[in-house]
């Protein structure tokens, strides 16, 4: 978790975006340790995602939450689909160190590209070979305009 | 020639499994039954992330060899591979599904049992089991 967060800070820093870790909560939700995310389609969530993403203690309305789980059902490294008004994503224990930054990228509105030098590669962030991977200027603009980031 | 093709396909399968978000139905369509031996090999290997995804993909491939591999996955050392077998069982024929789900209903892990129960629910067997 620390490693993934540090990796995400590295990537976003290249775009002039600071990422702060504000709070952590251990959720004792054994039935959601392997969470059903269905087809992981943006804008469509399962009952289990709704329950999981309901946990936002001490989290501001526009703050992003990552739920670390053992696995998703079916198996992904992460999934950025979230109930409306509860921005966040799910990341699994065995994900790559770049998955967190990648999923948050989706939450903030950026999409897959076919380029393993970039954070948003659709070929899998395990394949990133030039750490930290790139965010291009159009992606940075989208991140800054997402409504979930704010000027500092 | 055939070997070269296999090598290429194995590379494509690995590339698919290394993705963050995966289109399993699409991959099952693309690779089909020819992918089963390699998927089973990955499922039985030591990389939990890839083994789990390989087991999910097996569940989407409609072929006898895939069924056999999915039944084997129900006895896998990785919990998340057994969860994948429980999940895939829902789309199998009754005999295959019963073999997998009957075994996994007694699993020690709550996540495996949860997905097993869900697959049983999808099979509409609950009434039958309650009656008998
Ligand atoms: Zn993605």
PDB file of C-alpha atoms and ligand atoms in Angstrom:
ATOM      1  CA  UNK A   1       0.000   0.000   0.000  1.00  0.00           C
ATOM      2  CA  UNK A   2       2.792   2.426   0.964  1.00  0.00           C
ATOM      3  CA  UNK A   3       4.744   1.472  -2.133  1.00  0.00           C
ATOM      4  CA  UNK A   4       1.755   1.943  -4.427  1.00  0.00           C
ATOM      5  CA  UNK A   5       0.946   5.286  -2.844  1.00  0.00           C
ATOM      6  CA  UNK A   6       4.548   6.490  -3.198  1.00  0.00           C
ATOM      7  CA  UNK A   7       4.528   5.313  -6.828  1.00  0.00           C
ATOM      8  CA  UNK A   8       1.325   7.252  -7.448  1.00  0.00           C
ATOM      9  CA  UNK A   9       2.810  10.382  -5.835  1.00  0.00           C
ATOM     10  CA  UNK A  10       5.828  10.056  -8.143  1.00  0.00           C
ATOM     11  CA  UNK A  11       3.729   9.911 -11.303  1.00  0.00           C
ATOM     12  CA  UNK A  12       1.338  12.673 -10.356  1.00  0.00           C
ATOM     13  CA  UNK A  13       4.213  14.885  -9.199  1.00  0.00           C
ATOM     14  CA  UNK A  14       5.554  14.861 -12.768  1.00  0.00           C
ATOM     15  CA  UNK A  15       2.260  16.528 -13.697  1.00  0.00           C
ATOM     16  CA  UNK A  16       2.494  19.063 -10.867  1.00  0.00           C
ATOM     17  CA  UNK A  17      -0.198  17.319  -8.873  1.00  0.00           C
ATOM     18  CA  UNK A  18       0.361  16.632  -5.185  1.00  0.00           C
ATOM     19  CA  UNK A  19      -1.381  13.601  -3.714  1.00  0.00           C
ATOM     20  CA  UNK A  20      -2.012  13.559   0.033  1.00  0.00           C
ATOM     21  CA  UNK A  21      -2.928  10.498   2.073  1.00  0.00           C
ATOM     22  CA  UNK A  22      -5.419  11.802   4.606  1.00  0.00           C
ATOM     23  CA  UNK A  23      -6.850   8.837   6.489  1.00  0.00           C
ATOM     24  CA  UNK A  24      -6.821   5.046   6.691  1.00  0.00           C
ATOM     25  CA  UNK A  25      -9.450   2.755   8.133  1.00  0.00           C
ATOM     26  CA  UNK A  26      -9.320  -0.997   8.533  1.00  0.00           C
ATOM     27  CA  UNK A  27     -12.712  -2.313   7.537  1.00  0.00           C
ATOM     28  CA  UNK A  28     -13.747  -5.630   9.043  1.00  0.00           C
ATOM     29  CA  UNK A  29     -15.914  -6.612   6.126  1.00  0.00           C
ATOM     30  CA  UNK A  30     -14.958 -10.226   5.558  1.00  0.00           C
ATOM     31  CA  UNK A  31     -17.785 -10.760   3.055  1.00  0.00           C
ATOM     32  CA  UNK A  32     -16.338  -7.993   0.874  1.00  0.00           C
ATOM     33  CA  UNK A  33     -12.740  -9.183   0.940  1.00  0.00           C
ATOM     34  CA  UNK A  34     -13.378 -10.615  -2.522  1.00  0.00           C
ATOM     35  CA  UNK A  35     -15.664  -8.013  -3.973  1.00  0.00           C
ATOM     36  CA  UNK A  36     -18.031  -8.559  -6.879  1.00  0.00           C
ATOM     37  CA  UNK A  37     -17.339  -5.819  -9.422  1.00  0.00           C
ATOM     38  CA  UNK A  38     -19.236  -7.395 -12.323  1.00  0.00           C
ATOM     39  CA  UNK A  39     -17.955  -6.187 -15.679  1.00  0.00           C
ATOM     40  CA  UNK A  40     -16.266  -3.176 -14.012  1.00  0.00           C
ATOM     41  CA  UNK A  41     -18.083  -0.695 -16.223  1.00  0.00           C
ATOM     42  CA  UNK A  42     -17.945   2.995 -15.339  1.00  0.00           C
ATOM     43  CA  UNK A  43     -21.377   4.162 -14.268  1.00  0.00           C
ATOM     44  CA  UNK A  44     -22.601   0.680 -13.390  1.00  0.00           C
ATOM     45  CA  UNK A  45     -21.941  -0.924 -10.013  1.00  0.00           C
ATOM     46  CA  UNK A  46     -22.929  -4.087  -8.151  1.00  0.00           C
ATOM     47  CA  UNK A  47     -24.667  -4.320  -4.775  1.00  0.00           C
ATOM     48  CA  UNK A  48     -21.318  -5.240  -3.203  1.00  0.00           C
ATOM     49  CA  UNK A  49     -19.609  -2.164  -4.666  1.00  0.00           C
ATOM     50  CA  UNK A  50     -22.419   0.024  -3.292  1.00  0.00           C
ATOM     51  CA  UNK A  51     -21.950  -1.462   0.191  1.00  0.00           C
ATOM     52  CA  UNK A  52     -18.159  -1.223   0.079  1.00  0.00           C
ATOM     53  CA  UNK A  53     -18.068   2.345  -1.207  1.00  0.00           C
ATOM     54  CA  UNK A  54     -20.511   3.379   1.516  1.00  0.00           C
ATOM     55  CA  UNK A  55     -17.523   3.330   3.869  1.00  0.00           C
ATOM     56  CA  UNK A  56     -16.165   6.877   3.789  1.00  0.00           C
ATOM     57  CA  UNK A  57     -15.482   7.782   7.414  1.00  0.00           C
ATOM     58  CA  UNK A  58     -13.558  11.058   7.805  1.00  0.00           C
ATOM     59  CA  UNK A  59     -13.442  11.423   4.015  1.00  0.00           C
ATOM     60  CA  UNK A  60     -14.476  14.664   2.270  1.00  0.00           C
ATOM     61  CA  UNK A  61     -17.082  14.641  -0.505  1.00  0.00           C
ATOM     62  CA  UNK A  62     -14.487  15.130  -3.242  1.00  0.00           C
ATOM     63  CA  UNK A  63     -11.793  12.961  -1.677  1.00  0.00           C
ATOM     64  CA  UNK A  64     -10.849   9.740  -3.431  1.00  0.00           C
ATOM     65  CA  UNK A  65     -10.915   6.459  -1.543  1.00  0.00           C
ATOM     66  CA  UNK A  66      -9.090   3.263  -2.436  1.00  0.00           C
ATOM     67  CA  UNK A  67     -10.476   0.020  -1.052  1.00  0.00           C
ATOM     68  CA  UNK A  68      -7.745  -2.600  -0.796  1.00  0.00           C
ATOM     69  CA  UNK A  69      -9.216  -6.054  -1.183  1.00  0.00           C
ATOM     70  CA  UNK A  70      -7.903  -9.592  -1.530  1.00  0.00           C
ATOM     71  CA  UNK A  71      -9.464  -9.950  -4.957  1.00  0.00           C
ATOM     72  CA  UNK A  72     -12.181  -8.760  -7.276  1.00  0.00           C
ATOM     73  CA  UNK A  73     -14.759 -11.134  -8.710  1.00  0.00           C
ATOM     74  CA  UNK A  74     -14.043 -11.641 -11.544  1.00  0.00           C
ATOM     75  CA  UNK A  75     -10.303 -11.093 -11.269  1.00  0.00           C
ATOM     76  CA  UNK A  76      -8.824  -7.702 -12.118  1.00  0.00           C
ATOM     77  CA  UNK A  77      -5.895  -5.732 -10.660  1.00  0.00           C
ATOM     78  CA  UNK A  78      -8.308  -2.974  -9.817  1.00  0.00           C
ATOM     79  CA  UNK A  79     -11.557  -1.370 -10.809  1.00  0.00           C
ATOM     80  CA  UNK A  80     -12.404   2.324 -10.968  1.00  0.00           C
ATOM     81  CA  UNK A  81     -16.189   1.975 -11.328  1.00  0.00           C
ATOM     82  CA  UNK A  82     -17.838   3.610  -8.323  1.00  0.00           C
ATOM     83  CA  UNK A  83     -21.279   4.694  -7.159  1.00  0.00           C
ATOM     84  CA  UNK A  84     -22.053   8.286  -8.107  1.00  0.00           C
ATOM     85  CA  UNK A  85     -20.925  10.799  -5.510  1.00  0.00           C
ATOM     86  CA  UNK A  86     -18.533   8.295  -3.925  1.00  0.00           C
ATOM     87  CA  UNK A  87     -15.328   8.685  -5.923  1.00  0.00           C
ATOM     88  CA  UNK A  88     -12.885   5.869  -5.445  1.00  0.00           C
ATOM     89  CA  UNK A  89     -11.649   2.542  -6.709  1.00  0.00           C
ATOM     90  CA  UNK A  90     -10.803  -0.985  -5.686  1.00  0.00           C
ATOM     91  CA  UNK A  91      -7.253  -2.343  -5.864  1.00  0.00           C
ATOM     92  CA  UNK A  92      -6.260  -5.947  -5.199  1.00  0.00           C
ATOM     93  CA  UNK A  93      -3.419  -7.184  -3.020  1.00  0.00           C
ATOM     94  CA  UNK A  94      -1.457  -8.632  -5.946  1.00  0.00           C
ATOM     95  CA  UNK A  95      -1.740  -5.581  -8.236  1.00  0.00           C
ATOM     96  CA  UNK A  96       1.242  -3.801  -9.776  1.00  0.00           C
ATOM     97  CA  UNK A  97       2.763  -0.826  -7.994  1.00  0.00           C
ATOM     98  CA  UNK A  98       1.239   1.463 -10.648  1.00  0.00           C
ATOM     99  CA  UNK A  99      -2.308   0.112 -10.442  1.00  0.00           C
ATOM    100  CA  UNK A 100      -3.412   2.599  -7.767  1.00  0.00           C
ATOM    101  CA  UNK A 101      -2.318   5.623  -9.802  1.00  0.00           C
ATOM    102  CA  UNK A 102      -3.855   4.059 -12.928  1.00  0.00           C
ATOM    103  CA  UNK A 103      -7.241   3.443 -11.282  1.00  0.00           C
ATOM    104  CA  UNK A 104      -7.320   6.913  -9.746  1.00  0.00           C
ATOM    105  CA  UNK A 105      -6.553   8.184 -13.249  1.00  0.00           C
ATOM    106  CA  UNK A 106      -9.757   6.491 -14.452  1.00  0.00           C
ATOM    107  CA  UNK A 107     -11.693   7.975 -11.528  1.00  0.00           C
ATOM    108  CA  UNK A 108     -10.419  11.415 -12.545  1.00  0.00           C
ATOM    109  CA  UNK A 109     -11.543  10.861 -16.124  1.00  0.00           C
ATOM    110  CA  UNK A 110      -8.585   9.617 -18.171  1.00  0.00           C
ATOM    111  CA  UNK A 111      -8.700   6.542 -20.373  1.00  0.00           C
ATOM    112  CA  UNK A 112      -6.575   3.715 -21.762  1.00  0.00           C
ATOM    113  CA  UNK A 113      -3.821   4.245 -24.306  1.00  0.00           C
ATOM    114  CA  UNK A 114      -1.748   1.692 -26.189  1.00  0.00           C
ATOM    115  CA  UNK A 115       1.638   2.775 -24.847  1.00  0.00           C
ATOM    116  CA  UNK A 116       3.577   1.062 -22.061  1.00  0.00           C
ATOM    117  CA  UNK A 117       5.507   4.230 -21.253  1.00  0.00           C
ATOM    118  CA  UNK A 118       2.302   5.806 -19.969  1.00  0.00           C
ATOM    119  CA  UNK A 119       0.397   5.366 -16.719  1.00  0.00           C
ATOM    120  CA  UNK A 120      -2.837   4.785 -18.598  1.00  0.00           C
ATOM    121  CA  UNK A 121      -1.537   1.914 -20.709  1.00  0.00           C
ATOM    122  CA  UNK A 122      -4.340  -0.508 -21.411  1.00  0.00           C
ATOM    123  CA  UNK A 123      -1.803  -3.327 -21.735  1.00  0.00           C
ATOM    124  CA  UNK A 124      -1.345  -3.611 -17.993  1.00  0.00           C
ATOM    125  CA  UNK A 125       0.711  -1.506 -15.620  1.00  0.00           C
ATOM    126  CA  UNK A 126       2.868  -4.595 -14.883  1.00  0.00           C
ATOM    127  CA  UNK A 127       4.418  -3.827 -18.280  1.00  0.00           C
ATOM    128  CA  UNK A 128       5.549  -0.299 -17.429  1.00  0.00           C
ATOM    129  CA  UNK A 129       9.282  -0.183 -17.936  1.00  0.00           C
ATOM    130  CA  UNK A 130      10.166   3.499 -17.526  1.00  0.00           C
ATOM    131  CA  UNK A 131       9.272   4.436 -13.960  1.00  0.00           C
ATOM    132  CA  UNK A 132       7.609   6.750 -13.306  1.00  0.00           C
ATOM    133  CA  UNK A 133       5.341   6.304 -16.348  1.00  0.00           C
ATOM    134  CA  UNK A 134       4.173   9.376 -18.237  1.00  0.00           C
ATOM    135  CA  UNK A 135       1.077  11.488 -18.031  1.00  0.00           C
ATOM    136  CA  UNK A 136       0.758  13.545 -21.226  1.00  0.00           C
ATOM    137  CA  UNK A 137      -0.452  17.146 -21.248  1.00  0.00           C
ATOM    138  CA  UNK A 138      -3.998  16.365 -22.387  1.00  0.00           C
ATOM    139  CA  UNK A 139      -4.294  13.860 -19.535  1.00  0.00           C
ATOM    140  CA  UNK A 140      -2.946  16.399 -17.042  1.00  0.00           C
ATOM    141  CA  UNK A 141      -5.543  18.921 -18.236  1.00  0.00           C
ATOM    142  CA  UNK A 142      -8.301  16.367 -17.662  1.00  0.00           C
ATOM    143  CA  UNK A 143      -6.955  15.542 -14.193  1.00  0.00           C
ATOM    144  CA  UNK A 144      -6.811  19.225 -13.246  1.00  0.00           C
ATOM    145  CA  UNK A 145     -10.314  19.888 -14.576  1.00  0.00           C
ATOM    146  CA  UNK A 146     -11.903  16.809 -13.049  1.00  0.00           C
ATOM    147  CA  UNK A 147     -13.621  18.643 -10.208  1.00  0.00           C
ATOM    148  CA  UNK A 148     -12.025  16.201  -7.782  1.00  0.00           C
ATOM    149  CA  UNK A 149      -8.637  17.927  -7.792  1.00  0.00           C
ATOM    150  CA  UNK A 150      -8.112  21.433  -6.454  1.00  0.00           C
ATOM    151  CA  UNK A 151      -5.479  24.148  -6.892  1.00  0.00           C
ATOM    152  CA  UNK A 152      -2.931  24.535  -4.070  1.00  0.00           C
TER     153      UNK A 152
ATOM    154  CA  UNK B   1       5.282 -23.897 -37.548  1.00  0.00           C
ATOM    155  CA  UNK B   2       2.610 -25.055 -35.126  1.00  0.00           C
ATOM    156  CA  UNK B   3       5.030 -24.532 -32.292  1.00  0.00           C
ATOM    157  CA  UNK B   4       5.783 -20.979 -33.367  1.00  0.00           C
ATOM    158  CA  UNK B   5       2.069 -20.251 -33.475  1.00  0.00           C
ATOM    159  CA  UNK B   6       1.679 -21.649 -29.960  1.00  0.00           C
ATOM    160  CA  UNK B   7       4.514 -19.527 -28.666  1.00  0.00           C
ATOM    161  CA  UNK B   8       2.905 -16.462 -30.147  1.00  0.00           C
ATOM    162  CA  UNK B   9      -0.422 -17.362 -28.649  1.00  0.00           C
ATOM    163  CA  UNK B  10       1.116 -18.006 -25.244  1.00  0.00           C
ATOM    164  CA  UNK B  11       2.684 -14.559 -25.388  1.00  0.00           C
ATOM    165  CA  UNK B  12      -0.681 -13.072 -26.314  1.00  0.00           C
ATOM    166  CA  UNK B  13      -2.333 -14.924 -23.435  1.00  0.00           C
ATOM    167  CA  UNK B  14       0.269 -13.645 -20.977  1.00  0.00           C
ATOM    168  CA  UNK B  15      -0.149 -10.117 -22.327  1.00  0.00           C
ATOM    169  CA  UNK B  16      -3.882 -10.438 -21.783  1.00  0.00           C
ATOM    170  CA  UNK B  17      -3.475 -11.733 -18.221  1.00  0.00           C
ATOM    171  CA  UNK B  18      -1.083  -8.930 -17.313  1.00  0.00           C
ATOM    172  CA  UNK B  19      -3.734  -6.273 -17.944  1.00  0.00           C
ATOM    173  CA  UNK B  20      -5.258  -4.338 -15.054  1.00  0.00           C
ATOM    174  CA  UNK B  21      -8.848  -4.699 -16.230  1.00  0.00           C
ATOM    175  CA  UNK B  22      -9.663  -7.711 -18.373  1.00  0.00           C
ATOM    176  CA  UNK B  23     -12.317  -8.526 -20.955  1.00  0.00           C
ATOM    177  CA  UNK B  24     -12.723 -12.238 -20.175  1.00  0.00           C
ATOM    178  CA  UNK B  25     -15.591 -12.982 -22.587  1.00  0.00           C
ATOM    179  CA  UNK B  26     -13.656 -11.274 -25.394  1.00  0.00           C
ATOM    180  CA  UNK B  27     -10.480 -13.223 -24.607  1.00  0.00           C
ATOM    181  CA  UNK B  28     -12.374 -16.524 -24.428  1.00  0.00           C
ATOM    182  CA  UNK B  29     -13.736 -15.760 -27.884  1.00  0.00           C
ATOM    183  CA  UNK B  30     -10.309 -14.813 -29.197  1.00  0.00           C
ATOM    184  CA  UNK B  31      -8.203 -17.636 -27.753  1.00  0.00           C
ATOM    185  CA  UNK B  32     -10.742 -20.463 -27.415  1.00  0.00           C
ATOM    186  CA  UNK B  33      -9.948 -24.041 -26.474  1.00  0.00           C
ATOM    187  CA  UNK B  34      -6.398 -23.858 -27.842  1.00  0.00           C
ATOM    188  CA  UNK B  35      -5.490 -21.695 -24.851  1.00  0.00           C
ATOM    189  CA  UNK B  36      -6.536 -24.263 -22.236  1.00  0.00           C
ATOM    190  CA  UNK B  37      -3.248 -26.184 -21.740  1.00  0.00           C
ATOM    191  CA  UNK B  38      -1.271 -22.981 -21.213  1.00  0.00           C
ATOM    192  CA  UNK B  39      -3.957 -21.487 -18.972  1.00  0.00           C
ATOM    193  CA  UNK B  40      -3.962 -24.628 -16.853  1.00  0.00           C
ATOM    194  CA  UNK B  41      -0.173 -24.435 -16.595  1.00  0.00           C
ATOM    195  CA  UNK B  42      -0.400 -20.830 -15.360  1.00  0.00           C
ATOM    196  CA  UNK B  43      -3.179 -21.736 -12.951  1.00  0.00           C
ATOM    197  CA  UNK B  44      -0.936 -24.358 -11.407  1.00  0.00           C
ATOM    198  CA  UNK B  45       2.093 -22.047 -11.301  1.00  0.00           C
ATOM    199  CA  UNK B  46       3.384 -19.848  -8.523  1.00  0.00           C
ATOM    200  CA  UNK B  47       2.166 -16.397  -9.630  1.00  0.00           C
ATOM    201  CA  UNK B  48      -1.097 -15.874  -7.762  1.00  0.00           C
ATOM    202  CA  UNK B  49      -2.179 -12.861  -9.812  1.00  0.00           C
ATOM    203  CA  UNK B  50      -1.775 -14.608 -13.170  1.00  0.00           C
ATOM    204  CA  UNK B  51      -3.029 -17.969 -11.850  1.00  0.00           C
ATOM    205  CA  UNK B  52      -6.248 -16.344 -10.667  1.00  0.00           C
ATOM    206  CA  UNK B  53      -6.876 -14.527 -13.941  1.00  0.00           C
ATOM    207  CA  UNK B  54      -6.077 -17.699 -15.918  1.00  0.00           C
ATOM    208  CA  UNK B  55      -8.665 -19.603 -13.866  1.00  0.00           C
ATOM    209  CA  UNK B  56     -11.305 -16.940 -14.569  1.00  0.00           C
ATOM    210  CA  UNK B  57     -10.573 -17.160 -18.273  1.00  0.00           C
ATOM    211  CA  UNK B  58     -10.911 -20.970 -18.181  1.00  0.00           C
ATOM    212  CA  UNK B  59     -14.433 -20.477 -16.843  1.00  0.00           C
ATOM    213  CA  UNK B  60     -15.369 -18.494 -19.943  1.00  0.00           C
ATOM    214  CA  UNK B  61     -14.077 -21.047 -22.459  1.00  0.00           C
ATOM    215  CA  UNK B  62     -16.737 -23.481 -23.545  1.00  0.00           C
ATOM    216  CA  UNK B  63     -14.819 -26.723 -24.048  1.00  0.00           C
ATOM    217  CA  UNK B  64     -14.430 -30.093 -22.313  1.00  0.00           C
ATOM    218  CA  UNK B  65     -10.732 -29.502 -21.614  1.00  0.00           C
ATOM    219  CA  UNK B  66     -11.558 -26.147 -20.008  1.00  0.00           C
ATOM    220  CA  UNK B  67     -14.101 -27.869 -17.762  1.00  0.00           C
ATOM    221  CA  UNK B  68     -11.527 -30.413 -16.641  1.00  0.00           C
ATOM    222  CA  UNK B  69      -9.034 -27.630 -15.926  1.00  0.00           C
ATOM    223  CA  UNK B  70     -11.668 -25.675 -13.987  1.00  0.00           C
ATOM    224  CA  UNK B  71     -12.456 -28.742 -11.848  1.00  0.00           C
ATOM    225  CA  UNK B  72      -8.718 -29.030 -11.114  1.00  0.00           C
ATOM    226  CA  UNK B  73      -8.631 -25.319 -10.199  1.00  0.00           C
ATOM    227  CA  UNK B  74     -11.191 -26.036  -7.463  1.00  0.00           C
ATOM    228  CA  UNK B  75      -8.365 -27.835  -5.632  1.00  0.00           C
ATOM    229  CA  UNK B  76      -5.779 -25.071  -6.145  1.00  0.00           C
ATOM    230  CA  UNK B  77      -3.510 -23.866  -3.358  1.00  0.00           C
ATOM    231  CA  UNK B  78      -4.422 -20.225  -3.990  1.00  0.00           C
ATOM    232  CA  UNK B  79      -7.722 -19.159  -2.445  1.00  0.00           C
ATOM    233  CA  UNK B  80      -8.395 -16.682  -5.245  1.00  0.00           C
ATOM    234  CA  UNK B  81      -8.003 -19.443  -7.858  1.00  0.00           C
ATOM    235  CA  UNK B  82     -10.623 -21.517  -6.023  1.00  0.00           C
ATOM    236  CA  UNK B  83     -12.866 -18.430  -5.982  1.00  0.00           C
ATOM    237  CA  UNK B  84     -12.407 -18.188  -9.756  1.00  0.00           C
ATOM    238  CA  UNK B  85     -13.411 -21.868 -10.080  1.00  0.00           C
ATOM    239  CA  UNK B  86     -16.510 -21.233  -7.948  1.00  0.00           C
ATOM    240  CA  UNK B  87     -17.381 -18.230 -10.112  1.00  0.00           C
ATOM    241  CA  UNK B  88     -16.848 -20.086 -13.389  1.00  0.00           C
ATOM    242  CA  UNK B  89     -18.924 -23.038 -12.207  1.00  0.00           C
ATOM    243  CA  UNK B  90     -22.089 -20.974 -12.612  1.00  0.00           C
ATOM    244  CA  UNK B  91     -21.723 -21.085 -16.389  1.00  0.00           C
ATOM    245  CA  UNK B  92     -20.893 -24.809 -16.631  1.00  0.00           C
ATOM    246  CA  UNK B  93     -23.171 -27.784 -17.283  1.00  0.00           C
ATOM    247  CA  UNK B  94     -24.892 -29.305 -14.247  1.00  0.00           C
ATOM    248  CA  UNK B  95     -22.408 -32.159 -13.696  1.00  0.00           C
ATOM    249  CA  UNK B  96     -19.304 -29.959 -13.888  1.00  0.00           C
ATOM    250  CA  UNK B  97     -20.911 -27.297 -11.728  1.00  0.00           C
ATOM    251  CA  UNK B  98     -21.955 -29.846  -9.091  1.00  0.00           C
ATOM    252  CA  UNK B  99     -18.452 -31.309  -8.944  1.00  0.00           C
ATOM    253  CA  UNK B 100     -16.874 -27.896  -8.430  1.00  0.00           C
ATOM    254  CA  UNK B 101     -19.484 -26.347  -6.159  1.00  0.00           C
ATOM    255  CA  UNK B 102     -19.993 -29.495  -4.080  1.00  0.00           C
ATOM    256  CA  UNK B 103     -16.310 -29.482  -3.310  1.00  0.00           C
ATOM    257  CA  UNK B 104     -16.002 -25.749  -2.653  1.00  0.00           C
ATOM    258  CA  UNK B 105     -19.070 -25.511  -0.430  1.00  0.00           C
ATOM    259  CA  UNK B 106     -16.915 -27.144   2.262  1.00  0.00           C
ATOM    260  CA  UNK B 107     -13.921 -24.839   1.688  1.00  0.00           C
ATOM    261  CA  UNK B 108     -12.363 -23.336   4.815  1.00  0.00           C
ATOM    262  CA  UNK B 109     -12.244 -19.855   3.268  1.00  0.00           C
ATOM    263  CA  UNK B 110     -15.305 -17.616   3.618  1.00  0.00           C
ATOM    264  CA  UNK B 111     -14.680 -15.902   0.267  1.00  0.00           C
ATOM    265  CA  UNK B 112     -14.719 -19.224  -1.576  1.00  0.00           C
ATOM    266  CA  UNK B 113     -17.929 -20.234   0.185  1.00  0.00           C
ATOM    267  CA  UNK B 114     -19.551 -16.865  -0.587  1.00  0.00           C
ATOM    268  CA  UNK B 115     -18.933 -17.152  -4.323  1.00  0.00           C
ATOM    269  CA  UNK B 116     -19.882 -20.854  -4.249  1.00  0.00           C
ATOM    270  CA  UNK B 117     -23.235 -19.965  -2.670  1.00  0.00           C
ATOM    271  CA  UNK B 118     -23.785 -17.303  -5.278  1.00  0.00           C
ATOM    272  CA  UNK B 119     -23.090 -19.735  -8.123  1.00  0.00           C
ATOM    273  CA  UNK B 120     -25.443 -22.267  -6.547  1.00  0.00           C
ATOM    274  CA  UNK B 121     -28.064 -19.508  -6.397  1.00  0.00           C
ATOM    275  CA  UNK B 122     -27.536 -18.741 -10.067  1.00  0.00           C
ATOM    276  CA  UNK B 123     -28.015 -22.416 -10.889  1.00  0.00           C
ATOM    277  CA  UNK B 124     -31.399 -22.343  -9.145  1.00  0.00           C
ATOM    278  CA  UNK B 125     -30.549 -25.500  -7.248  1.00  0.00           C
ATOM    279  CA  UNK B 126     -31.348 -24.214  -3.800  1.00  0.00           C
ATOM    280  CA  UNK B 127     -34.929 -25.463  -3.889  1.00  0.00           C
ATOM    281  CA  UNK B 128     -33.858 -28.865  -5.123  1.00  0.00           C
ATOM    282  CA  UNK B 129     -31.229 -29.199  -2.411  1.00  0.00           C
ATOM    283  CA  UNK B 130     -33.615 -28.078   0.292  1.00  0.00           C
ATOM    284  CA  UNK B 131     -36.183 -30.654  -0.796  1.00  0.00           C
ATOM    285  CA  UNK B 132     -33.799 -33.572  -0.841  1.00  0.00           C
TER     286      UNK B 132
HETATM  287 ZN1  LIG C   1      -7.434   0.741 -16.728  1.00  0.00          ZN
END
